[in-house]
Amino acid sequence: MAGPRVLVIGGGLAGLSATMRLAELGIDVDLLSLVPVKRSHSACAQGGINSVNTQTRQQGDNEWKHFDDTVYGGDFLQHQPPVKEMAEWGPRIVDLMDRLGVPFNRTPEGFRDQRRFGGTLYKRTAFAGATTGQQLLYALDEQVRRWEVAGKVKKWEFWDFLQPVLDESGRCRGAICQDLVTMEFRAFPADAVIVASGGCGLVFGRSTMSMVCTGSAVSRCYAAGAFYGNGEFIQVHPTAIPGADKLRLMSESARGEGGRVWVPKTPQDPRDPRDIPDAERIYFLEERYPKYGNLVPRDIATREIFNICTNEGLSVEKDRLCVYLDLTHIPKETLDRKLGGILEIYEKFQGVDPRFVPMKIFPAVHYSMGGLWIDYERSASGGLVEGSPRNQQTNIPGLYAIGECDYQYHGANRLGANSLLSCIFSGLFVAPGVVASCDEAKKSEPGPQLMNDALKAQEKRHAELLSRPAGGENPYDLHDELGKLMTRTCTVVRRNDQLAEAYEAVCALEQRWQKCSLSDTGSWTNQNVVFTKALGDMFPLAKLILKGALQRDECRGAHYKPEFSMPGIEADDPAERRRLAEEWCDRFEENTKKWLKTTVARHGDDGHPVLTYEDVDTSIISPRPRLYGLVGGEVIEEVWRERQQARAQAAPQPATVGAGG
Amino acid sequence: MIRVADGQGDKNGVASAAEASASKSPASLRVRVLRQDAPGRESYWECHVIPYEANMNVISILQRIAARTTTEDGRKVAPVAWDCNCLEEVCGSCTMLVNGRTRMACTALVDRLLEEQPEEIVLEPMSKFPVVRDLMVDRRRVFRSLERVKAWVPIDGSYDQGPGPRISPEDQEDAYPLATCISCGCCMEACPQFTKVEVSRLAGESQEAFEARRKEAFDKNFLGAHAISQAMLFNSHPTGKMIADERMEALTDRGGIQMCGNAQNCVAVCPKSIPLTRSIARAGRAATLWAIRRFFDR
Ligand SMILES: Cc1cc2nc3c(=O)[nH]c(=O)nc-3n(C[C@H](O)[C@H](O)[C@H](O)COP(=O)(O)OP(=O)(O)OC[C@H]3O[C@@H](n4cnc5c(N)ncnc54)[C@H](O)[C@@H]3O)c2cc1C
Ligand code: SF4
Ligand code: SF4
Ligand code: FES
């Protein structure tokens, strides 16, 4: 009997780190990707990767605080043990990447330099120029190439994952994939399949993501019965450069290095921004959030920018919404050294030098916190049991998900520079559990019939698509419509009437997709049919995102419904303030009871998502109000603290898990 | 669609690209594409006319062509095949010849191209790599070169061993630009010493035998400037240099540094402005020293 064999779908940071670790554990890996793995979307990450480090530690930082910032930033929607484990691994992961040769920026003494990112008070973020993701990706790509030469890894680049194959017991036994060049179909029997296919930004048309971020791979797992968690949580990045083909990110590091966001006091002030004196500018983030300033968490920055443009009418331009992001007060040399790469992007695409002229930016869809539902095994200390086959496993045994395509770690909102960490962490951490799962798989071998049947079904589906009559719907136009609809109704501000309408509209688009015709019916490098398939698989995701958003009647992290927002306290009278704060806290507790739940979507037989809600493991840090800059936040916090103390006295608890560790 | 011109900085003469062209922007663009249906087929030219929009790049042209698939003379055709992913010049996918020059399609801004050549925009696949279809080429060889020079740090394993070596800011600043190589192939396309290697599978040949034969063909031929530069990158890393000799072996083997005629075409076209000639010069010196050392070690 051959040794264990694992199929990894996707070679971004997550897929590559899993491949490297598995190869090291002696497993043969097939690594399959739509694009050469070195060209994966992870290359786009600019800002950096978070972990506690020697320096922040001496300023009072520790793994616990990183863990706490992550769950607080995520509005407590994530299960805590995986996050705790990840924060503890952080320093080791950055050390490892350092050893792999990532050219992290250095201090004069030769240590790794760190910067501060949103949602924390410490300089926790290590970075390599302005292309940290690229550098991390390359370092892992190099190690995997080494394993390829050694014969442990076989790469399948320009291949499309079409479906996982499940046996009668419901276990995943491999996958069917298609060569994008020859269009040949092939069955990949495997003892375990790991999906590491990244985000699904293309469901929103234009986003900051790369062109292969269609979500097709996860949608295909979902269609095969995998659950999808927290789909409605989509992060909209506050600062992107609007473009015709793509919304290009302006990294948070621009604000990390001191960039200031402002609009002129006079709406659409026609003056050159540099001629507008400070007194005639509104630095609205600094004014409203004195503690965090321009570095408030993403969801808040996004809403404020959106709000100042739409509701307050202070957009810099009349016909295109945008605000200024200003770096011009920072010395050119500092900018070149710390932000060279990202400023170059602005200059390359806008033809303006941001070192001398304030940039114009607006929010854009950026990250999917939701993704394939995955399991974990909690350890006694509140972390994870290393080597458990349950870690990162979907509800389908033998099918795993890691990286941006899983729903773990970031809850309702991801903190900047935490994703590169979660991708590498989940990739490394999943490996020993997958080895254990392979042992399980080896106990029985399915016959060849299973794979053959699935292969035939895919070939048939393909042939049907190619033989659709000409003159039908145009897939590119449908995608454009879908993107506009989703962006309009389901990003920064969500309203139930609009979401309900959008759901109907998406169903109608899906119907029209059935009548798509292909402009290429050939059998060689047919990008048209590949795109059309991926588009078809966007509708189920769009539907679960919309339905999740529609049903979730609250505000949490990136999910914001004005109808359910909990405004701050404006009253001046102390007694009145107390009373209102008590009320606020009552409402908060009620809402927590009702909505602090993972949305779990299952693909219904009628094509509509079936949603259920699952409790979140908040046993380590109990949920508290997220009060970044809320008016009257002090009095709410006071009342909240008193309640917590009263509760602690009423039921003395054994000391919780390793605070500080 | 009307888009507002980016009116930043006009007073101080830092005019935006959109603005500079606003006055003379055409209503439509004529795009001529060199197409090829599959390897070994004849190539042919095809013309498309698409409406002009502000702030377009070559990618958005190709997206419009894919959506319309109608040529200038009204024929329905299959969409043009091409490679892209990031759309921000960091993945290295979209290399092609635009108006005869090798470059990245995503940063080839239409307004700039019109300044170069107002009549039409000409798109061709790279000539040094086998065409897969239309503008898509097979760049496996770019990655094979990275294997040849062992472009990696030879770590013991991925378990925790503490941080990597301390590195001075100067060394980091030296290494970082080399590490930004996106494997796009521009430097190879422009290099007179880098010639096309196209190997096709023979009738009855197994996939394994074919792959071995292709690898052999790659290994006889020039590595390319990118791989020489990567070899220098890893030879200067404190851990990477532990296998410096192995890299020197590859660099001085057939298809190695001796093939470089120092034409310096490569550095001129690199979209990441990587100091390739500096790497090549370093590699040349290192190769000489290495040859001497080898001579005395015998
Ligand atoms: C512009 C930008 C900047 C960012 N900056 C930061 C930052 O500074 N810090 C941070 O922490 N995070 C950042 N992020 C987020 C972070 O980059 C991503 O979350 C992360 O890179 C995702 O990695 P991944 O390995 O999960 O997937 P990806 O890198 O997206 O890789 C997915 C892989 O799956 C493959 N694939 C997909 N579908 C299929 C299919 N159907 N068949 C076969 N293969 C398939 C693809 O080919 C690819 O290889 C940024 C994101 C963006 C968009
Ligand atoms: S310098 Fe060498 S590698 Fe560069 S173009 Fe000339 S011959 Fe080619
Ligand atoms: S050295 Fe420059 S031109 Fe050559 S592959 Fe790398 S990025 Fe491209
Ligand atoms: S699309 Fe990535 S470099 Fe052009």
Coordinates of N, CA and C in Angstrom, one line a residue, chain B residues 7-130:
Chain B
G7 N -8.2 65.6 -10.4 CA -7.7 67.0 -10.5 C -6.7 67.4 -9.4
Q8 N -5.9 66.4 -9.0 CA -4.9 66.7 -8.0 C -3.7 67.4 -8.5
G9 N -3.2 68.3 -7.7 CA -1.9 68.8 -7.9 C -1.6 69.7 -9.1
D10 N -2.7 70.1 -9.8 CA -2.5 70.8 -11.1 C -1.7 72.1 -10.9
K11 N -1.9 72.8 -9.8 CA -1.2 74.0 -9.6 C 0.3 73.9 -9.6
N12 N 0.8 72.9 -9.1 CA 2.2 72.7 -9.0 C 2.8 71.9 -10.1
G13 N 2.0 71.7 -11.1 CA 2.5 71.0 -12.3 C 2.6 69.5 -12.1
V14 N 2.1 68.9 -11.0 CA 2.1 67.4 -10.9 C 0.8 66.9 -11.5
A15 N 0.6 67.1 -12.7 CA -0.7 66.8 -13.3 C -0.9 65.3 -13.4
S16 N -2.1 64.8 -13.2 CA -2.3 63.4 -13.2 C -2.4 62.9 -14.7
A17 N -2.2 61.6 -14.8 CA -2.3 61.0 -16.2 C -3.6 61.3 -16.8
A18 N -4.7 61.1 -16.0 CA -6.0 61.2 -16.6 C -6.2 62.6 -17.1
E19 N -5.7 63.6 -16.4 CA -5.9 65.0 -16.7 C -5.1 65.3 -18.0
A20 N -3.9 64.9 -18.0 CA -3.0 65.2 -19.1 C -3.7 64.7 -20.4
S21 N -4.4 63.6 -20.4 CA -5.0 63.1 -21.6 C -6.4 63.5 -21.8
A22 N -7.0 64.1 -20.8 CA -8.4 64.4 -20.9 C -8.7 65.2 -22.2
S23 N -7.8 66.2 -22.5 CA -8.1 67.0 -23.6 C -8.0 66.3 -25.0
K24 N -7.2 65.3 -25.0 CA -7.0 64.7 -26.4 C -7.4 63.2 -26.4
S25 N -8.3 62.8 -25.4 CA -8.6 61.4 -25.4 C -9.6 61.1 -26.5
P26 N -9.3 59.9 -27.2 CA -10.2 59.5 -28.3 C -11.5 58.9 -27.8
A27 N -12.4 58.7 -28.7 CA -13.7 58.1 -28.4 C -13.5 56.6 -28.3
S28 N -12.6 56.1 -29.1 CA -12.4 54.6 -29.0 C -11.0 54.3 -29.3
L29 N -10.7 53.0 -29.0 CA -9.3 52.5 -29.1 C -9.3 51.4 -30.1
R30 N -8.2 51.4 -30.9 CA -8.0 50.3 -31.8 C -7.0 49.4 -31.2
V31 N -7.3 48.1 -31.1 CA -6.3 47.2 -30.4 C -6.1 46.1 -31.4
R32 N -4.8 45.9 -31.7 CA -4.4 44.8 -32.6 C -3.7 43.7 -31.8
V33 N -4.3 42.5 -31.9 CA -3.8 41.4 -31.0 C -3.2 40.3 -31.9
L34 N -2.1 39.8 -31.6 CA -1.5 38.6 -32.3 C -2.0 37.3 -31.6
R35 N -2.8 36.6 -32.3 CA -3.5 35.4 -31.7 C -2.9 34.1 -32.2
Q36 N -3.0 33.1 -31.4 CA -2.6 31.8 -31.8 C -3.5 30.8 -31.0
D37 N -4.1 29.9 -31.7 CA -5.2 29.1 -31.1 C -4.6 28.0 -30.2
A38 N -3.4 27.5 -30.5 CA -2.8 26.5 -29.6 C -1.3 26.3 -30.0
P39 N -0.5 25.6 -29.3 CA 0.9 25.5 -29.6 C 1.0 24.8 -31.0
G40 N 2.0 25.3 -31.8 CA 2.2 24.7 -33.1 C 1.3 25.2 -34.2
R41 N 0.3 26.0 -33.8 CA -0.6 26.6 -34.9 C 0.0 27.9 -35.4
E42 N -0.5 28.3 -36.5 CA -0.1 29.6 -37.1 C -0.7 30.7 -36.2
S43 N 0.1 31.8 -36.1 CA -0.5 32.9 -35.5 C -1.1 33.9 -36.5
Y44 N -2.0 34.7 -36.0 CA -2.7 35.6 -36.9 C -3.1 36.9 -36.1
W45 N -3.2 38.0 -36.9 CA -3.6 39.3 -36.3 C -5.1 39.4 -36.3
E46 N -5.6 40.1 -35.2 CA -7.0 40.4 -35.1 C -7.2 41.8 -34.6
C47 N -8.1 42.6 -35.1 CA -8.3 43.9 -34.6 C -9.6 44.1 -33.8
H48 N -9.6 44.8 -32.7 CA -10.8 45.1 -31.9 C -10.8 46.6 -31.7
V49 N -12.1 47.1 -31.7 CA -12.2 48.5 -31.4 C -13.1 48.6 -30.1
I50 N -12.6 49.3 -29.1 CA -13.4 49.3 -27.9 C -13.5 50.8 -27.5
P51 N -14.6 51.1 -26.8 CA -14.8 52.5 -26.3 C -13.7 52.9 -25.3
Y52 N -13.2 54.1 -25.4 CA -12.2 54.6 -24.5 C -12.9 55.0 -23.2
E53 N -12.2 54.6 -22.1 CA -12.6 55.1 -20.7 C -11.4 55.7 -20.1
A54 N -11.6 56.6 -19.2 CA -10.5 57.2 -18.4 C -9.8 56.2 -17.5
N55 N -8.6 56.3 -17.3 CA -7.8 55.4 -16.4 C -7.8 54.0 -16.7
M56 N -7.9 53.7 -18.0 CA -7.8 52.3 -18.5 C -6.4 51.8 -18.5
N57 N -6.3 50.4 -18.3 CA -5.0 49.8 -18.5 C -5.2 48.7 -19.5
V58 N -4.1 47.9 -19.9 CA -4.3 46.9 -20.9 C -5.2 45.8 -20.4
I59 N -5.2 45.5 -19.1 CA -6.1 44.5 -18.5 C -7.5 44.9 -18.8
S60 N -7.9 46.2 -18.6 CA -9.3 46.5 -18.8 C -9.7 46.4 -20.3
I61 N -8.7 46.6 -21.1 CA -9.0 46.4 -22.6 C -9.3 45.0 -22.8
L62 N -8.5 44.1 -22.3 CA -8.7 42.7 -22.5 C -10.0 42.2 -21.9
Q63 N -10.4 42.8 -20.7 CA -11.7 42.5 -20.1 C -12.8 42.9 -21.0
R64 N -12.7 44.1 -21.6 CA -13.8 44.5 -22.5 C -13.8 43.6 -23.8
I65 N -12.6 43.2 -24.3 CA -12.6 42.3 -25.4 C -13.3 41.0 -25.1
A66 N -13.0 40.4 -23.9 CA -13.6 39.2 -23.4 C -15.1 39.3 -23.4
A67 N -15.6 40.4 -22.9 CA -17.0 40.6 -22.8 C -17.7 40.8 -24.1
R68 N -17.0 41.4 -25.1 CA -17.7 41.7 -26.4 C -17.4 40.7 -27.5
T69 N -16.2 40.2 -27.5 CA -15.8 39.2 -28.5 C -16.2 39.4 -29.9
T70 N -16.2 40.7 -30.3 CA -16.6 41.0 -31.7 C -15.4 41.8 -32.3
T71 N -14.9 41.4 -33.4 CA -13.8 42.1 -34.0 C -14.2 43.4 -34.7
E72 N -13.2 44.1 -35.1 CA -13.5 45.4 -35.8 C -14.4 45.2 -37.0
D73 N -14.3 44.1 -37.7 CA -15.2 43.9 -38.9 C -16.4 43.1 -38.5
G74 N -16.7 43.1 -37.2 CA -18.0 42.5 -36.8 C -18.1 41.0 -36.7
R75 N -17.0 40.3 -36.7 CA -17.0 38.9 -36.6 C -17.1 38.5 -35.1
K76 N -17.8 37.5 -34.8 CA -17.8 36.9 -33.4 C -16.6 36.0 -33.3
V77 N -15.8 36.2 -32.3 CA -14.7 35.3 -32.1 C -14.6 34.9 -30.6
A78 N -13.7 33.9 -30.4 CA -13.5 33.5 -29.0 C -12.7 34.6 -28.3
P79 N -13.0 34.8 -27.0 CA -12.2 35.8 -26.2 C -10.7 35.5 -26.3
V80 N -9.9 36.6 -26.2 CA -8.4 36.4 -26.2 C -8.0 35.8 -24.9
A81 N -7.2 34.8 -24.9 CA -6.7 34.2 -23.7 C -5.5 35.0 -23.2
W82 N -5.5 35.3 -21.9 CA -4.3 36.0 -21.3 C -4.2 35.6 -19.8
D83 N -3.1 36.0 -19.2 CA -2.8 35.6 -17.8 C -2.8 36.9 -17.0
C84 N -3.5 36.8 -15.8 CA -3.4 37.9 -14.9 C -3.9 37.4 -13.5
N85 N -3.5 38.1 -12.5 CA -4.1 37.8 -11.2 C -4.2 39.1 -10.3
C86 N -3.1 39.6 -9.9 CA -3.2 40.7 -8.8 C -3.7 42.0 -9.4
L87 N -3.4 42.3 -10.6 CA -3.7 43.7 -11.2 C -3.0 44.8 -10.5
E88 N -1.9 44.5 -9.8 CA -1.1 45.6 -9.2 C 0.4 45.3 -9.3
E89 N 0.8 44.6 -10.3 CA 2.2 44.4 -10.6 C 2.9 43.8 -9.4
V90 N 2.4 42.7 -8.8 CA 3.1 42.1 -7.8 C 3.1 40.5 -7.9
C91 N 2.3 40.0 -8.9 CA 2.2 38.6 -9.0 C 3.0 38.1 -10.2
G92 N 3.3 39.0 -11.1 CA 4.1 38.6 -12.3 C 3.4 37.8 -13.4
S93 N 2.1 37.8 -13.4 CA 1.4 36.9 -14.3 C 1.3 37.5 -15.7
C94 N 1.1 38.9 -15.8 CA 0.5 39.4 -17.0 C 1.5 39.9 -18.0
T95 N 2.7 39.4 -18.1 CA 3.7 39.9 -19.0 C 3.3 39.7 -20.4
M96 N 3.5 40.7 -21.3 CA 3.3 40.5 -22.7 C 4.0 41.6 -23.4
L97 N 4.0 41.6 -24.8 CA 4.6 42.7 -25.5 C 3.5 43.7 -25.8
V98 N 3.6 44.9 -25.3 CA 2.7 45.9 -25.5 C 3.4 46.9 -26.4
N99 N 2.8 47.2 -27.6 CA 3.5 48.1 -28.5 C 5.0 47.6 -28.7
G100 N 5.2 46.4 -28.8 CA 6.5 45.8 -29.1 C 7.4 45.7 -27.9
R101 N 7.0 46.3 -26.7 CA 7.9 46.2 -25.6 C 7.4 45.3 -24.5
T102 N 8.3 44.5 -24.0 CA 7.9 43.6 -22.9 C 7.6 44.3 -21.6
R103 N 6.4 44.1 -21.1 CA 6.0 44.8 -19.8 C 4.8 44.1 -19.2
M104 N 4.4 44.6 -18.1 CA 3.2 44.1 -17.4 C 2.0 44.8 -17.9
A105 N 1.0 44.0 -18.3 CA -0.3 44.5 -18.9 C -1.0 45.4 -17.8
C106 N -0.9 45.0 -16.5 CA -1.7 45.7 -15.5 C -1.2 47.1 -15.3
T107 N 0.1 47.4 -15.5 CA 0.6 48.7 -15.3 C 0.8 49.5 -16.6
A108 N 0.4 48.8 -17.7 CA 0.4 49.5 -19.0 C -0.8 50.4 -19.1
L109 N -0.7 51.7 -18.8 CA -1.8 52.6 -18.8 C -2.1 53.1 -20.2
V110 N -3.4 53.0 -20.6 CA -3.7 53.4 -21.9 C -3.3 54.8 -22.3
D111 N -3.5 55.7 -21.4 CA -3.2 57.1 -21.7 C -1.7 57.3 -22.0
R112 N -0.9 56.5 -21.3 CA 0.6 56.6 -21.6 C 0.9 55.9 -23.0
L113 N 0.2 54.8 -23.2 CA 0.4 54.1 -24.5 C 0.0 55.0 -25.7
L114 N -1.1 55.7 -25.5 CA -1.5 56.6 -26.6 C -0.5 57.7 -26.8
E115 N 0.2 58.1 -25.8 CA 1.3 59.1 -26.0 C 2.4 58.5 -26.8
E116 N 2.7 57.2 -26.5 CA 3.7 56.5 -27.3 C 3.4 56.3 -28.8
Q117 N 2.1 56.0 -29.0 CA 1.7 55.5 -30.3 C 0.2 55.7 -30.4
P118 N -0.3 56.8 -30.9 CA -1.7 57.2 -30.8 C -2.6 56.3 -31.7
E119 N -2.1 55.7 -32.8 CA -3.0 55.1 -33.7 C -3.6 53.8 -33.2
E120 N -2.8 53.0 -32.6 CA -3.4 51.7 -32.1 C -2.5 51.1 -31.0
I121 N -3.1 50.2 -30.3 CA -2.3 49.5 -29.3 C -2.1 48.1 -29.8
V122 N -0.8 47.6 -29.7 CA -0.5 46.3 -30.3 C -0.1 45.3 -29.1
L123 N -0.8 44.2 -29.1 CA -0.5 43.2 -28.0 C 0.0 41.9 -28.7
E124 N 1.1 41.4 -28.1 CA 1.7 40.2 -28.6 C 2.1 39.3 -27.5
P125 N 2.2 38.0 -27.6 CA 2.7 37.2 -26.6 C 4.2 37.4 -26.5
M126 N 4.8 37.0 -25.4 CA 6.3 37.0 -25.3 C 6.8 36.0 -26.4
S127 N 8.0 36.3 -26.9 CA 8.5 35.5 -28.0 C 9.5 34.4 -27.5
K128 N 10.0 34.5 -26.2 CA 11.0 33.6 -25.8 C 10.4 32.4 -25.0
F129 N 9.1 32.4 -24.9 CA 8.4 31.3 -24.2 C 7.4 30.7 -25.2
P130 N 7.2 29.4 -25.1 CA 6.2 28.8 -26.0 C 4.8 29.3 -25.8

